[in-house]
Coordinates of N, CA and C and ligand atoms in Angstrom, one line a residue:
M1 N -151.2 -131.4 72.5 CA -151.1 -131.6 73.7 C -150.4 -133.3 73.8
E2 N -149.6 -133.6 75.0 CA -149.1 -134.8 74.6 C -149.7 -135.8 75.3
R3 N -149.2 -137.0 75.0 CA -149.9 -137.9 76.1 C -148.6 -139.0 76.6
T4 N -149.1 -139.5 77.7 CA -147.9 -140.4 78.2 C -148.9 -141.9 78.9
L5 N -148.0 -142.5 79.2 CA -148.6 -143.9 79.5 C -147.9 -144.1 81.3
I6 N -148.9 -143.7 82.0 CA -148.7 -144.2 83.4 C -149.2 -145.5 83.7
A7 N -148.7 -146.5 84.7 CA -149.1 -147.9 85.0 C -148.9 -147.7 86.8
V8 N -150.1 -148.1 87.1 CA -149.7 -148.5 88.7 C -149.4 -150.1 88.9
K9 N -148.0 -150.5 89.1 CA -147.7 -151.7 88.9 C -148.5 -152.4 90.3
N10 N -147.8 -154.0 90.0 CA -148.5 -155.1 90.9 C -148.4 -154.6 92.4
D11 N -147.2 -154.3 92.9 CA -147.5 -153.6 94.3 C -148.3 -152.1 94.5
G12 N -148.2 -151.4 94.0 CA -149.4 -150.4 93.8 C -150.7 -150.3 93.6
V13 N -150.9 -152.0 92.9 CA -152.3 -152.4 93.4 C -152.7 -153.0 94.8
Q14 N -151.8 -153.7 94.5 CA -151.7 -154.5 96.2 C -152.2 -153.7 97.3
R15 N -151.2 -152.4 96.9 CA -151.6 -151.6 98.1 C -152.5 -150.5 98.3
G16 N -153.4 -150.7 97.4 CA -154.5 -150.2 97.2 C -154.4 -148.4 97.2
F17 N -153.2 -148.2 95.8 CA -153.1 -146.9 95.4 C -153.1 -146.3 94.5
I18 N -154.4 -147.3 93.6 CA -155.1 -146.7 92.2 C -155.9 -145.2 92.4
G19 N -156.5 -145.3 93.5 CA -157.3 -144.2 94.0 C -156.5 -142.9 93.9
D20 N -155.3 -142.9 94.5 CA -154.4 -142.0 95.0 C -154.0 -141.5 94.3
I21 N -153.5 -142.3 92.9 CA -152.5 -142.1 91.6 C -153.4 -141.4 90.8
V22 N -154.6 -142.1 90.5 CA -155.7 -141.2 89.6 C -155.8 -139.8 90.3
S23 N -156.1 -139.5 91.6 CA -156.6 -138.5 91.8 C -155.2 -137.5 91.7
R24 N -154.1 -137.8 92.1 CA -152.9 -137.0 91.8 C -152.9 -136.4 90.5
F25 N -153.0 -137.4 89.6 CA -153.2 -136.8 87.8 C -154.6 -135.8 87.9
E26 N -155.4 -136.1 88.3 CA -156.8 -135.0 88.0 C -156.5 -134.4 88.5
R27 N -155.8 -133.9 89.9 CA -156.3 -132.6 90.2 C -154.9 -131.9 90.0
K28 N -153.7 -132.4 89.5 CA -152.9 -131.4 88.6 C -153.7 -130.8 87.5
G29 N -154.3 -131.6 86.8 CA -154.7 -131.1 85.5 C -155.2 -131.8 84.1
F30 N -154.4 -132.8 84.5 CA -154.4 -133.7 83.2 C -155.6 -134.6 82.9
R31 N -155.8 -135.0 81.8 CA -157.0 -135.7 81.4 C -156.9 -137.1 81.2
L32 N -157.2 -137.9 81.8 CA -157.4 -139.3 81.2 C -158.1 -139.9 80.4
V33 N -157.3 -139.9 79.3 CA -158.0 -140.7 78.1 C -157.9 -142.3 77.9
G34 N -157.5 -143.0 78.7 CA -157.5 -144.6 78.3 C -157.0 -145.1 79.8
L35 N -157.8 -146.2 80.4 CA -157.7 -146.9 81.5 C -158.1 -148.4 81.2
K36 N -157.1 -149.3 81.7 CA -157.4 -150.8 82.0 C -157.0 -151.4 82.6
M37 N -157.3 -152.3 83.3 CA -156.6 -153.0 84.0 C -156.4 -154.9 83.4
V38 N -155.2 -155.1 83.7 CA -154.4 -155.9 83.0 C -153.6 -156.7 83.6
K39 N -154.0 -158.4 83.3 CA -152.4 -159.1 84.1 C -151.5 -159.5 83.1
P40 N -150.4 -158.6 82.8 CA -149.8 -158.8 81.7 C -149.2 -160.4 81.6
T41 N -148.8 -160.6 80.2 CA -148.2 -161.6 79.8 C -146.3 -161.2 80.3
E42 N -145.7 -162.4 80.3 CA -144.5 -162.1 80.3 C -144.0 -161.3 79.0
E43 N -144.6 -161.8 78.4 CA -144.0 -161.5 76.9 C -144.3 -159.8 76.6
M44 N -145.5 -159.2 77.2 CA -146.0 -158.0 77.1 C -145.1 -157.2 78.2
A45 N -144.7 -157.9 79.3 CA -143.7 -157.2 80.0 C -142.4 -157.1 79.4
K46 N -142.1 -158.3 78.9 CA -140.6 -158.0 78.3 C -140.5 -157.0 77.1
Q47 N -141.6 -156.8 76.4 CA -141.9 -155.6 75.2 C -142.1 -154.3 76.4
H48 N -142.7 -154.5 77.2 CA -143.0 -152.5 77.8 C -141.5 -152.5 78.3
Y49 N -140.6 -153.6 78.8 CA -139.4 -152.9 79.4 C -138.1 -153.5 78.4
I50 N -138.2 -153.4 77.1 CA -137.2 -153.6 76.0 C -136.1 -153.4 76.3
D51 N -136.2 -151.7 76.5 CA -135.4 -150.7 76.4 C -134.0 -151.4 77.8
L52 N -134.5 -151.9 78.7 CA -133.2 -152.6 79.9 C -133.3 -153.9 79.6
K53 N -133.2 -154.5 78.0 CA -133.3 -156.1 78.0 C -131.8 -156.5 78.5
D54 N -130.8 -156.0 78.4 CA -129.3 -155.9 78.8 C -129.2 -156.0 80.4
L55 N -129.9 -155.6 80.8 CA -129.5 -155.3 82.4 C -129.8 -156.4 83.2
P56 N -129.1 -156.8 84.4 CA -129.4 -158.3 85.0 C -130.7 -158.3 85.8
F57 N -131.1 -157.0 86.0 CA -132.3 -157.6 86.5 C -133.5 -157.7 85.6
Y58 N -133.5 -157.7 84.4 CA -134.3 -157.6 83.2 C -135.5 -158.8 83.8
G59 N -134.6 -159.9 83.7 CA -135.7 -161.2 84.2 C -136.7 -161.0 84.9
N60 N -136.3 -160.8 86.1 CA -137.0 -161.0 87.4 C -138.0 -160.0 87.4
L61 N -137.6 -158.5 87.0 CA -138.9 -157.5 86.4 C -139.8 -158.0 85.7
C62 N -139.6 -158.5 84.5 CA -140.8 -159.2 83.9 C -141.5 -160.1 84.3
K63 N -140.8 -161.0 85.1 CA -141.3 -162.0 85.9 C -142.5 -161.2 87.2
Y64 N -141.9 -160.2 87.7 CA -142.6 -159.9 88.8 C -143.8 -158.7 87.9
T65 N -143.5 -158.4 87.0 CA -144.4 -157.4 86.2 C -145.7 -158.1 85.7
S66 N -145.4 -159.3 85.4 CA -146.2 -160.4 84.9 C -147.2 -161.0 85.9
S67 N -146.6 -160.8 87.2 CA -147.1 -161.8 88.3 C -148.3 -161.4 88.9
G68 N -149.2 -160.2 88.6 CA -150.4 -159.2 89.0 C -150.5 -158.6 88.4
P69 N -151.5 -157.8 88.7 CA -152.2 -156.7 88.3 C -151.3 -155.6 87.8
F70 N -151.9 -155.2 86.8 CA -150.8 -153.8 86.2 C -152.2 -152.9 85.8
V71 N -152.2 -151.4 86.4 CA -153.5 -150.5 85.6 C -152.7 -149.8 85.0
A72 N -153.0 -150.0 83.4 CA -152.3 -149.2 82.6 C -153.5 -147.5 82.2
M73 N -152.5 -146.6 82.3 CA -153.5 -145.4 82.0 C -153.0 -144.7 80.9
C74 N -153.5 -144.1 80.2 CA -153.1 -142.8 79.3 C -153.8 -141.2 79.7
W75 N -152.4 -140.5 79.8 CA -153.2 -139.4 80.7 C -152.7 -138.4 79.2
E76 N -153.1 -137.0 79.2 CA -153.2 -136.1 78.5 C -153.1 -134.9 78.8
G77 N -151.7 -133.8 78.3 CA -152.0 -132.8 78.9 C -150.8 -132.0 78.4
L78 N -150.7 -130.6 78.7 CA -149.3 -130.1 78.8 C -148.2 -130.4 79.3
N79 N -147.2 -130.6 78.5 CA -145.8 -131.3 79.1 C -146.1 -132.5 80.1
V80 N -147.2 -133.2 79.6 CA -147.4 -134.6 80.5 C -146.6 -135.5 80.7
V81 N -145.8 -135.7 79.9 CA -144.2 -136.6 79.9 C -143.5 -136.3 81.2
K82 N -143.1 -135.2 80.9 CA -142.1 -134.8 81.6 C -142.6 -134.5 83.1
T83 N -143.6 -133.8 83.4 CA -144.4 -133.6 84.7 C -144.6 -134.8 85.3
G84 N -145.4 -135.6 84.4 CA -145.3 -137.0 85.0 C -144.4 -137.7 85.9
R85 N -143.2 -137.5 85.0 CA -141.8 -138.4 85.4 C -141.6 -137.4 86.6
E86 N -142.0 -136.3 86.9 CA -141.4 -135.4 88.0 C -142.5 -136.1 89.5
M87 N -144.0 -136.0 89.0 CA -144.8 -136.7 89.8 C -144.6 -137.9 90.3
L88 N -143.7 -138.5 89.8 CA -143.4 -140.2 90.1 C -142.2 -140.1 91.2
G89 N -141.2 -139.1 91.0 CA -140.2 -139.1 91.7 C -139.0 -140.1 90.8
E90 N -138.2 -140.3 91.5 CA -136.8 -141.0 91.1 C -137.2 -142.4 91.1
T91 N -136.4 -143.2 90.5 CA -136.6 -144.6 90.3 C -136.8 -145.3 91.8
D92 N -135.4 -144.8 92.3 CA -135.2 -144.9 94.0 C -136.0 -144.4 94.8
P93 N -137.2 -145.0 95.5 CA -137.9 -144.1 96.4 C -136.7 -143.6 97.6
A94 N -135.8 -144.2 98.0 CA -135.0 -143.5 98.4 C -134.5 -142.0 98.4
K95 N -134.4 -141.8 96.8 CA -134.0 -140.7 96.5 C -135.2 -139.5 96.0
S96 N -136.3 -140.3 96.2 CA -137.2 -139.0 95.7 C -138.1 -138.4 97.0
K97 N -138.4 -137.4 96.1 CA -138.8 -136.1 97.5 C -140.1 -136.3 97.7
P98 N -140.1 -135.7 99.2 CA -141.2 -136.1 99.7 C -142.2 -135.1 98.6
G99 N -143.4 -135.6 98.7 CA -144.7 -135.1 97.6 C -144.6 -135.6 96.3
T100 N -143.5 -136.2 96.1 CA -144.0 -137.2 94.9 C -144.6 -138.6 95.2
I101 N -144.9 -139.3 94.2 CA -145.9 -140.7 94.7 C -144.6 -141.6 95.2
R102 N -143.4 -141.9 94.4 CA -142.5 -142.9 95.0 C -141.7 -142.4 96.6
G103 N -141.6 -140.9 96.4 CA -140.9 -140.0 97.9 C -142.2 -140.3 98.7
D104 N -143.2 -140.5 98.8 CA -144.3 -140.2 100.1 C -144.6 -141.9 100.3
L105 N -144.9 -142.9 99.4 CA -145.7 -144.4 99.3 C -144.9 -145.2 99.8
C106 N -143.2 -145.2 99.1 CA -142.9 -146.3 99.0 C -141.2 -146.2 99.5
V107 N -140.9 -147.5 99.7 CA -139.3 -147.4 100.2 C -138.2 -148.2 99.4
H108 N -138.7 -149.2 98.6 CA -137.9 -149.9 97.6 C -138.1 -150.0 96.2
I109 N -136.7 -150.0 96.0 CA -136.3 -149.3 94.1 C -137.2 -150.6 93.6
G110 N -137.4 -151.9 93.6 CA -138.0 -152.7 93.1 C -139.6 -153.3 93.5
R111 N -140.0 -152.3 94.5 CA -141.4 -151.7 94.6 C -141.8 -150.7 94.5
N112 N -141.6 -150.1 93.2 CA -141.9 -148.6 93.6 C -142.9 -148.1 92.9
L113 N -144.0 -149.0 92.8 CA -145.1 -148.7 92.5 C -146.0 -148.4 91.1
I114 N -145.0 -147.6 90.6 CA -145.7 -146.9 89.6 C -144.8 -146.7 88.2
H115 N -145.2 -146.9 87.0 CA -144.3 -146.2 86.0 C -144.7 -145.1 85.1
G116 N -143.7 -144.7 84.7 CA -144.1 -143.6 83.9 C -143.2 -143.5 82.3
S117 N -143.7 -143.1 81.4 CA -143.1 -143.0 79.9 C -141.7 -142.1 80.1
D118 N -140.6 -142.5 79.8 CA -139.5 -141.6 80.2 C -139.4 -140.1 79.1
G119 N -140.2 -140.3 78.3 CA -140.0 -139.4 76.8 C -141.1 -139.4 75.9
P120 N -141.2 -138.5 75.0 CA -142.4 -138.4 74.1 C -142.2 -139.7 73.6
E121 N -141.1 -140.1 72.7 CA -140.9 -141.2 71.9 C -141.2 -142.3 72.7
T122 N -141.0 -142.8 73.4 CA -141.4 -143.6 74.6 C -142.6 -143.9 75.3
A123 N -143.1 -142.3 75.1 CA -144.5 -142.8 75.6 C -145.2 -143.2 74.2
K124 N -145.6 -142.8 73.0 CA -145.9 -143.2 71.9 C -146.0 -144.8 71.9
R125 N -144.8 -145.2 71.7 CA -144.4 -146.6 72.1 C -145.4 -147.5 72.9
E126 N -145.1 -147.0 74.5 CA -145.9 -147.7 75.3 C -147.2 -147.6 75.3
V127 N -147.7 -146.1 74.8 CA -149.5 -146.0 74.8 C -150.0 -147.1 73.8
A128 N -149.0 -147.2 72.7 CA -149.3 -147.9 71.5 C -149.3 -150.0 71.9
L129 N -148.3 -149.9 72.5 CA -148.1 -151.3 73.2 C -149.6 -152.0 74.3
W130 N -150.0 -150.7 74.9 CA -150.9 -151.1 76.1 C -152.6 -150.7 75.3
F131 N -152.6 -149.8 74.5 CA -153.8 -149.5 74.0 C -154.2 -149.5 72.3
K132 N -155.2 -150.2 72.3 CA -155.8 -150.4 71.0 C -155.9 -148.5 70.3
P133 N -155.9 -148.1 69.4 CA -156.5 -147.0 69.3 C -158.0 -146.3 69.5
E134 N -158.8 -147.5 69.4 CA -160.3 -147.4 69.8 C -160.4 -147.5 71.5
E135 N -159.5 -147.7 72.3 CA -159.7 -147.9 73.7 C -159.3 -146.2 74.0
L136 N -158.6 -145.7 73.0 CA -158.3 -144.5 74.1 C -159.6 -143.1 73.7
V137 N -160.1 -142.3 74.6 CA -161.3 -141.3 74.4 C -160.9 -140.0 74.2
D138 N -161.2 -139.4 72.9 CA -161.0 -138.0 72.7 C -162.6 -137.3 73.5
W139 N -162.0 -136.5 74.4 CA -162.8 -135.8 75.0 C -162.7 -134.4 76.2
T140 N -163.3 -133.4 75.4 CA -162.9 -132.1 76.1 C -163.8 -131.9 77.7
S141 N -162.9 -131.8 78.6 CA -163.5 -131.2 79.8 C -163.5 -130.1 79.7
C142 N -164.8 -129.5 80.9 CA -165.4 -128.2 80.6 C -164.2 -127.3 81.4
A143 N -163.4 -128.1 82.3 CA -162.2 -127.4 83.0 C -161.2 -126.9 82.4
H144 N -161.2 -127.6 80.8 CA -159.9 -127.0 79.9 C -159.7 -125.2 79.6
T145 N -160.8 -124.4 79.8 CA -160.8 -123.2 79.6 C -160.1 -122.7 80.6
Y146 N -160.3 -123.1 82.0 CA -159.6 -122.5 82.7 C -158.1 -123.1 83.0
L147 N -157.7 -123.9 82.8 CA -156.4 -124.6 82.7 C -155.5 -124.3 81.4
Y148 N -155.9 -123.7 80.4 CA -155.0 -123.3 79.6 C -155.6 -121.9 78.8
Ligands
RTP1 P1 -140.3 -147.4 85.1 O1 -139.7 -147.9 83.7 O2 -141.0 -148.6 86.0 O3 -141.4 -146.2 85.2 O4 -139.2 -147.1 86.1 P2 -138.0 -146.0 85.8 O5 -138.0 -145.4 84.4 O6 -138.1 -145.0 87.1 O7 -137.0 -147.1 86.1 P3 -135.9 -148.1 85.1 O8 -134.5 -147.6 85.2 O9 -136.5 -148.4 83.8 O10 -136.2 -149.1 85.7 C1 -137.3 -150.0 85.2 C2 -138.1 -150.3 86.8 O11 -136.8 -151.7 87.0 C3 -136.8 -151.7 88.6 N1 -135.2 -151.4 88.9 N2 -134.6 -152.2 90.0 N3 -130.8 -151.5 90.3 C4 -132.4 -152.3 90.5 O12 -132.5 -153.6 91.1 C5 -133.3 -151.6 89.7 N4 -133.2 -150.8 88.5 C6 -134.4 -151.0 88.3 C7 -137.7 -150.6 89.4 O13 -138.8 -151.1 89.8 C8 -137.8 -149.4 88.2 O14 -139.1 -148.8 88.0

Protein backbone atom coordinates (compact mmCIF):
# COMPACT_ATOMS: atom_id res chain seq x y z
CA MET A 1 0.00 0.00 0.00
CA GLU A 2 1.25 3.44 -0.94
CA ARG A 3 0.93 6.60 1.11
CA THR A 4 0.78 10.21 -0.06
CA LEU A 5 0.58 13.68 1.40
CA ILE A 6 -2.54 15.60 0.44
CA ALA A 7 -2.94 19.06 1.94
CA VAL A 8 -5.75 21.58 1.84
CA LYS A 9 -3.96 24.88 1.41
CA ASN A 10 -4.87 28.21 2.98
CA ASP A 11 -7.34 29.17 0.22
CA GLY A 12 -9.01 25.74 0.37
CA VAL A 13 -9.57 26.06 4.11
CA GLN A 14 -10.79 29.67 3.85
CA ARG A 15 -13.29 28.66 1.16
CA GLY A 16 -14.67 25.80 3.25
CA PHE A 17 -13.53 22.84 1.15
CA ILE A 18 -11.93 20.60 3.81
CA GLY A 19 -15.03 18.39 4.00
CA ASP A 20 -15.50 18.16 0.24
CA ILE A 21 -11.86 17.14 -0.28
CA VAL A 22 -11.86 14.56 2.53
CA SER A 23 -15.10 13.18 1.14
CA ARG A 24 -13.72 12.76 -2.38
CA PHE A 25 -10.77 10.72 -1.12
CA GLU A 26 -12.96 8.64 1.20
CA ARG A 27 -15.50 7.93 -1.54
CA LYS A 28 -12.73 6.88 -3.91
CA GLY A 29 -11.74 4.19 -1.42
CA PHE A 30 -8.59 5.63 0.11
CA ARG A 31 -7.90 5.41 3.82
CA LEU A 32 -7.02 8.40 5.99
CA VAL A 33 -4.10 7.54 8.27
CA GLY A 34 -3.02 11.03 9.39
CA LEU A 35 -4.73 14.40 9.73
CA LYS A 36 -3.69 17.71 11.28
CA MET A 37 -4.32 21.42 10.90
CA VAL A 38 -1.28 23.65 11.28
CA LYS A 39 -0.24 27.22 10.60
CA PRO A 40 3.08 26.46 8.95
CA THR A 41 6.16 28.50 9.74
CA GLU A 42 7.85 30.03 6.71
CA GLU A 43 10.69 27.56 7.27
CA MET A 44 8.26 24.60 7.05
CA ALA A 45 6.75 26.06 3.86
CA LYS A 46 10.27 26.43 2.42
CA GLN A 47 11.07 22.82 3.25
CA HIS A 48 7.78 21.65 1.76
CA TYR A 49 8.43 23.45 -1.54
CA ILE A 50 12.23 22.94 -1.54
CA ASP A 51 12.18 21.48 -5.08
CA LEU A 52 10.93 24.85 -6.36
CA LYS A 53 13.59 26.94 -4.59
CA ASP A 54 15.09 28.30 -7.81
CA LEU A 55 11.79 29.45 -9.30
CA PRO A 56 10.83 33.14 -9.20
CA PHE A 57 7.58 32.59 -7.30
CA TYR A 58 9.18 30.47 -4.51
CA GLY A 59 9.40 33.32 -1.98
CA ASN A 60 5.81 34.46 -2.45
CA LEU A 61 4.56 30.87 -2.47
CA CYS A 62 6.24 30.16 0.88
CA LYS A 63 4.99 33.43 2.39
CA TYR A 64 1.46 32.65 1.25
CA THR A 65 1.59 29.05 2.48
CA SER A 66 2.71 30.19 5.93
CA SER A 67 0.14 32.98 6.16
CA GLY A 68 -2.80 30.78 7.18
CA PRO A 69 -4.06 27.28 7.92
CA PHE A 70 -2.85 24.15 6.16
CA VAL A 71 -4.60 20.82 6.62
CA ALA A 72 -2.07 18.03 6.15
CA MET A 73 -3.42 14.57 5.45
CA CYS A 74 -1.77 11.25 4.82
CA TRP A 75 -3.87 8.96 2.61
CA GLU A 76 -3.15 5.31 1.93
CA GLY A 77 -4.23 2.97 -0.86
CA LEU A 78 -3.39 1.28 -4.14
CA ASN A 79 -1.69 3.81 -6.47
CA VAL A 80 -2.77 6.65 -4.18
CA VAL A 81 0.11 8.93 -5.25
CA LYS A 82 -0.73 8.92 -8.97
CA THR A 83 -4.49 8.67 -8.55
CA GLY A 84 -4.41 11.44 -5.94
CA ARG A 85 -2.68 13.75 -8.44
CA GLU A 86 -5.30 12.90 -11.05
CA MET A 87 -8.05 13.74 -8.57
CA LEU A 88 -6.41 17.15 -7.97
CA GLY A 89 -6.23 18.09 -11.66
CA GLU A 90 -3.46 20.14 -13.28
CA THR A 91 -1.45 22.77 -11.40
CA ASP A 92 -3.28 25.44 -13.42
CA PRO A 93 -7.05 25.20 -12.74
CA ALA A 94 -7.72 26.51 -16.27
CA LYS A 95 -6.13 23.32 -17.64
CA SER A 96 -7.91 21.03 -15.17
CA LYS A 97 -10.80 18.89 -16.33
CA PRO A 98 -14.25 19.12 -14.75
CA GLY A 99 -14.57 16.41 -12.15
CA THR A 100 -11.15 17.15 -10.69
CA ILE A 101 -10.84 19.23 -7.53
CA ARG A 102 -9.09 22.14 -9.23
CA GLY A 103 -11.26 21.78 -12.35
CA ASP A 104 -14.41 22.07 -10.26
CA LEU A 105 -13.54 24.52 -7.52
CA CYS A 106 -10.96 27.17 -8.43
CA VAL A 107 -9.68 29.45 -11.20
CA HIS A 108 -6.18 30.78 -10.42
CA ILE A 109 -2.84 28.90 -10.38
CA GLY A 110 -1.73 30.68 -7.21
CA ARG A 111 -4.96 29.75 -5.40
CA ASN A 112 -5.37 26.14 -6.47
CA LEU A 113 -6.66 24.87 -3.11
CA ILE A 114 -4.78 21.66 -2.64
CA HIS A 115 -1.39 20.00 -2.67
CA GLY A 116 -0.60 16.40 -3.58
CA SER A 117 2.77 14.62 -3.61
CA ASP A 118 4.03 14.24 -7.18
CA GLY A 119 5.74 10.85 -6.82
CA PRO A 120 6.39 8.03 -4.35
CA GLU A 121 9.74 9.40 -3.17
CA THR A 122 8.37 12.93 -2.72
CA ALA A 123 5.44 11.42 -0.84
CA LYS A 124 7.77 9.74 1.66
CA ARG A 125 9.68 12.98 2.22
CA GLU A 126 6.54 15.08 2.57
CA VAL A 127 4.72 12.68 4.90
CA ALA A 128 7.83 12.63 7.12
CA LEU A 129 8.00 16.45 7.03
CA TRP A 130 4.45 16.97 8.30
CA PHE A 131 3.90 13.90 10.50
CA LYS A 132 5.84 12.22 13.29
CA PRO A 133 5.63 8.41 12.95
CA GLU A 134 3.34 8.18 16.00
CA GLU A 135 0.87 10.61 14.38
CA LEU A 136 0.12 8.09 11.61
CA VAL A 137 -2.45 5.46 12.51
CA ASP A 138 -2.40 1.92 11.12
CA TRP A 139 -5.94 0.66 10.91
CA THR A 140 -7.96 -1.63 8.69
CA SER A 141 -11.34 -0.65 7.35
CA CYS A 142 -14.00 -3.34 7.10
CA ALA A 143 -14.51 -2.04 3.53
CA HIS A 144 -11.03 -3.34 2.67
CA THR A 145 -12.37 -6.77 1.66
CA TYR A 146 -14.72 -5.15 -0.85
CA LEU A 147 -12.11 -2.77 -2.28
CA TYR A 148 -9.27 -5.18 -2.96
P1 LIG B 1 1.42 21.44 -5.33
O1 LIG B 1 2.92 21.21 -5.16
O2 LIG B 1 0.91 22.58 -4.51
O3 LIG B 1 0.64 20.17 -5.25
O4 LIG B 1 1.21 21.92 -6.83
P2 LIG B 1 1.77 21.27 -8.14
O5 LIG B 1 2.67 20.10 -7.85
O6 LIG B 1 0.60 21.03 -9.03
O7 LIG B 1 2.62 22.46 -8.73
P3 LIG B 1 4.12 22.90 -8.41
O8 LIG B 1 4.82 23.06 -9.71
O9 LIG B 1 4.76 22.01 -7.37
O10 LIG B 1 3.90 24.32 -7.80
C1 LIG B 1 3.56 24.50 -6.45
C2 LIG B 1 2.52 25.57 -6.32
O11 LIG B 1 3.09 26.81 -6.74
C3 LIG B 1 2.08 27.60 -7.34
N1 LIG B 1 2.52 27.99 -8.68
N2 LIG B 1 2.48 29.22 -9.11
N3 LIG B 1 3.53 30.15 -12.44
C4 LIG B 1 3.07 30.34 -11.23
O12 LIG B 1 2.75 31.42 -10.81
C5 LIG B 1 2.96 29.18 -10.37
N4 LIG B 1 3.29 27.95 -10.71
C6 LIG B 1 3.02 27.19 -9.62
C7 LIG B 1 0.82 26.78 -7.42
O13 LIG B 1 -0.04 27.17 -6.36
C8 LIG B 1 1.31 25.36 -7.22
O14 LIG B 1 0.33 24.54 -6.63
